[in-house]
CSV table of C-alpha atoms in Angstrom, one decimal:
chain,number,residue,atom,x,y,z
J,1049,MET,CA,-10.5,16.1,-7.1
J,1050,LEU,CA,-7.6,15.3,-4.8
J,1051,THR,CA,-7.6,16.9,-1.4
J,1052,LEU,CA,-4.5,17.0,0.7
J,1053,PRO,CA,-4.7,17.4,4.5
J,1054,ILE,CA,-3.1,20.5,5.9
J,1055,ILE,CA,-0.6,19.4,8.5
J,1056,ILE,CA,1.1,21.8,10.8
J,1057,GLN,CA,4.2,20.4,12.3
J,1058,ALA,CA,6.2,21.5,15.3
J,1059,GLY,CA,8.8,24.1,14.3
J,1060,THR,CA,6.7,25.5,11.5
J,1061,ASP,CA,7.3,29.2,11.1
J,1062,LEU,CA,3.9,30.9,11.6
J,1063,PRO,CA,3.3,34.4,12.6
J,1064,ALA,CA,3.2,35.2,16.4
J,1065,THR,CA,-0.2,35.0,18.1
J,1066,PRO,CA,-2.0,38.3,17.7
J,1067,ASN,CA,-2.6,40.5,20.7
J,1068,TYR,CA,-6.3,40.0,20.5
J,1069,TRP,CA,-6.0,36.6,22.1
J,1070,GLN,CA,-4.3,38.1,25.2
J,1071,LYS,CA,-6.1,38.6,28.5
J,1072,GLY,CA,-8.6,41.4,28.5
J,1073,TYR,CA,-9.8,41.2,25.0
J,1074,SER,CA,-13.5,40.8,24.5
J,1075,HIS,CA,-14.3,37.0,24.2
J,1076,ASN,CA,-17.4,37.5,22.0
J,1077,ARG,CA,-15.1,38.3,19.0
J,1078,GLU,CA,-12.6,35.6,19.7
J,1079,PRO,CA,-14.0,33.1,17.1
J,1080,GLU,CA,-14.0,35.9,14.5
J,1081,MET,CA,-10.4,36.7,15.3
J,1082,LYS,CA,-9.4,33.1,15.2
J,1083,LEU,CA,-10.9,32.8,11.8
J,1084,ARG,CA,-9.0,35.9,10.6
J,1085,TYR,CA,-5.8,34.6,12.0
J,1086,PHE,CA,-6.4,31.2,10.2
J,1087,ALA,CA,-7.2,33.1,7.0
J,1088,LEU,CA,-3.9,35.0,7.3
J,1089,ALA,CA,-2.0,31.8,8.0
J,1090,LEU,CA,-3.4,29.9,5.0
J,1091,PRO,CA,-1.3,31.7,2.3
J,1092,LEU,CA,1.8,30.9,4.4
J,1093,LEU,CA,0.8,27.3,4.6
J,1094,ALA,CA,0.0,27.2,0.9
J,1095,ALA,CA,3.3,28.7,0.0
J,1096,GLY,CA,5.1,26.1,2.2
J,1097,MET,CA,3.1,23.3,0.5
J,1098,SER,CA,3.7,24.5,-3.0
J,1099,VAL,CA,7.4,23.9,-2.8
J,1100,ASP,CA,7.2,20.3,-2.1
J,1101,ALA,CA,3.7,19.3,-3.2
J,1102,ALA,CA,4.7,18.1,-6.7
J,1103,PRO,CA,7.1,15.4,-5.4
J,1104,ARG,CA,4.5,14.2,-2.9
J,1105,LEU,CA,1.8,14.1,-5.6
J,1106,SER,CA,4.0,12.1,-8.0
J,1107,GLY,CA,4.9,9.8,-5.1
J,1108,VAL,CA,1.1,9.3,-4.5
J,1109,LYS,CA,0.7,8.6,-8.2
J,1110,GLN,CA,3.6,6.1,-8.3
J,1111,GLN,CA,2.4,4.5,-5.1
J,1112,SER,CA,-1.0,4.0,-6.7
J,1113,THR,CA,0.7,2.5,-9.8
J,1114,VAL,CA,2.6,0.1,-7.5
J,1115,GLU,CA,-0.5,-0.9,-5.6
J,1116,GLN,CA,-2.4,-1.5,-8.8
J,1117,TYR,CA,0.5,-3.6,-10.2
J,1118,ALA,CA,0.8,-5.6,-7.0
J,1119,SER,CA,-3.0,-6.3,-7.2
J,1120,ILE,CA,-2.7,-7.5,-10.8
J,1121,LEU,CA,0.2,-9.8,-9.9
J,1122,ASN,CA,-1.7,-11.3,-6.9
J,1123,ASN,CA,-4.8,-11.9,-9.1
J,1124,HIS,CA,-2.7,-13.4,-11.8
J,1125,THR,CA,-1.2,-15.9,-9.3
J,1126,MET,CA,-4.5,-16.7,-7.7
J,1127,LYS,CA,-6.0,-17.7,-11.0
J,1128,ASN,CA,-3.4,-20.4,-11.3
J,1129,ILE,CA,-3.8,-22.0,-7.9
J,1130,ARG,CA,-5.4,-25.5,-7.7
J,1131,TYR,CA,-6.2,-27.3,-4.5
J,1132,PRO,CA,-4.2,-30.5,-4.4
J,1133,ALA,CA,-6.6,-33.5,-4.6
J,1134,ARG,CA,-4.7,-35.4,-2.0
J,1135,ALA,CA,-4.8,-32.5,0.5
J,1136,GLU,CA,-8.5,-32.0,-0.3
J,1137,ARG,CA,-9.3,-35.7,0.4
J,1138,LYS,CA,-7.4,-35.6,3.7
J,1139,ARG,CA,-9.0,-32.2,4.6
J,1140,ARG,CA,-5.6,-30.5,4.9
J,1141,GLU,CA,-5.5,-26.7,5.1
J,1142,GLY,CA,-2.6,-24.3,5.5
J,1143,ASN,CA,-0.9,-21.1,4.5
J,1144,VAL,CA,2.1,-20.6,2.3
J,1145,ILE,CA,3.9,-17.3,1.9
J,1146,LEU,CA,6.1,-16.8,-1.2
J,1147,ARG,CA,8.4,-13.9,-2.2
J,1148,ILE,CA,8.6,-13.7,-6.0
J,1149,THR,CA,11.0,-11.7,-8.0
J,1150,ILE,CA,10.3,-10.9,-11.7
J,1151,ASP,CA,12.3,-9.1,-14.3
J,1152,LYS,CA,10.9,-6.1,-16.3
J,1153,SER,CA,9.3,-8.4,-18.9
J,1154,GLY,CA,7.5,-10.4,-16.2
J,1155,GLN,CA,9.7,-13.6,-16.2
J,1156,VAL,CA,10.1,-15.2,-12.8
J,1157,LYS,CA,13.7,-14.8,-11.6
J,1158,ASP,CA,13.4,-16.1,-8.0
J,1159,ILE,CA,10.9,-17.7,-5.7
J,1160,GLU,CA,11.6,-17.8,-2.0
J,1161,VAL,CA,9.4,-19.6,0.4
J,1162,VAL,CA,9.0,-17.2,3.3
J,1163,GLU,CA,6.6,-19.5,5.3
J,1164,GLU,CA,5.6,-23.1,4.6
J,1165,SER,CA,2.5,-24.9,5.6
J,1166,ASN,CA,2.6,-28.1,7.6
J,1167,TYR,CA,1.9,-30.1,4.4
J,1168,SER,CA,4.3,-30.6,1.5
J,1169,SER,CA,1.5,-31.0,-1.0
J,1170,LEU,CA,0.3,-27.5,-0.3
J,1171,ASN,CA,3.8,-26.1,-0.4
J,1172,ARG,CA,4.4,-27.8,-3.8
J,1173,GLU,CA,1.2,-26.4,-5.2
J,1174,ALA,CA,2.0,-22.9,-4.1
J,1175,LEU,CA,5.3,-23.1,-6.1
J,1176,ARG,CA,3.5,-24.7,-9.1
J,1177,SER,CA,1.0,-21.9,-9.1
J,1178,VAL,CA,3.9,-19.5,-9.7
J,1179,GLU,CA,5.3,-21.7,-12.4
J,1180,ARG,CA,1.9,-21.8,-14.1
J,1181,SER,CA,1.6,-18.0,-13.8
J,1182,ASN,CA,4.9,-17.4,-15.5
J,1183,PRO,CA,5.3,-15.0,-17.3
J,1184,TYR,CA,3.7,-12.4,-15.2
J,1185,PRO,CA,2.5,-9.1,-16.6
J,1186,ALA,CA,5.5,-6.8,-17.5
J,1187,ILE,CA,6.5,-4.2,-15.0
J,1188,PRO,CA,5.0,-0.8,-15.9
J,1189,ALA,CA,7.6,1.4,-17.6
J,1190,ASN,CA,6.6,4.4,-15.5
J,1191,LEU,CA,8.0,2.6,-12.4
J,1192,GLY,CA,11.4,2.8,-13.9
J,1193,ILE,CA,12.7,-0.5,-12.3
J,1194,ASP,CA,14.3,-3.6,-13.9
J,1195,SER,CA,13.0,-6.1,-11.3
J,1196,TYR,CA,10.1,-6.3,-8.9
J,1197,SER,CA,9.7,-8.4,-5.8
J,1198,PHE,CA,6.4,-9.1,-4.1
J,1199,THR,CA,5.2,-11.3,-1.3
J,1200,ILE,CA,2.0,-13.3,-1.8
J,1201,PRO,CA,0.2,-15.2,0.9
J,1202,ILE,CA,-1.6,-18.3,-0.5
J,1203,ARG,CA,-4.3,-19.7,1.8
J,1204,PHE,CA,-5.5,-23.2,1.3
J,1205,LYS,CA,-8.9,-23.4,3.0
J,1206,LEU,CA,-11.7,-25.9,2.5
J,1207,ASN,CA,-15.3,-24.9,2.5
J,1208,GLY,CA,-17.4,-26.3,5.3
C-alpha cells in the first residue's frame, strides 16, 4: 500500500475558519470542532490531489525504475573492478569518479573522468573496469530514452 503525505501549501483554497474557533466559544468542544473542520476539509484536499496524483505516481514509479537501473549498473561495474597488483604492493589507495554514457542497448558511448586519484594505476584500472563491463544491461524500455549517463565513484581501499 502506497501512502502519500498530505501537504497543505500556502495559498491553498480552504474554507474560512468556522466561527466556533472565535473568542467566547466553549473550549471544551474545541478538539471536536477541529476534527469536524478537518473532516470537512479532507474531501477538498482529496479532490485537489486527484487531479495531479496520477502524474506524481507515475513519476514515483519511473524514479523507482531509474534507481533500480542505476543500482544494477553500479553492481555490474563493481563486479569487474580489480585492485592493481602494483598499487596493492605499494599500499596505494584512492578514489576515481567516472561518468559513463551508454546507448539503449547498453554499449558504452563515452567515459569521462570526473575525478582522478593520485595514482595512475588506480585511474587506469577504473577505466578498464568499465571496458570489462561493456556491454552494460540495456536501458529499460519503459524509461523511453536512447542514452543514459550515470556517475560511479570507485573507491580503492586496502583492508587493514
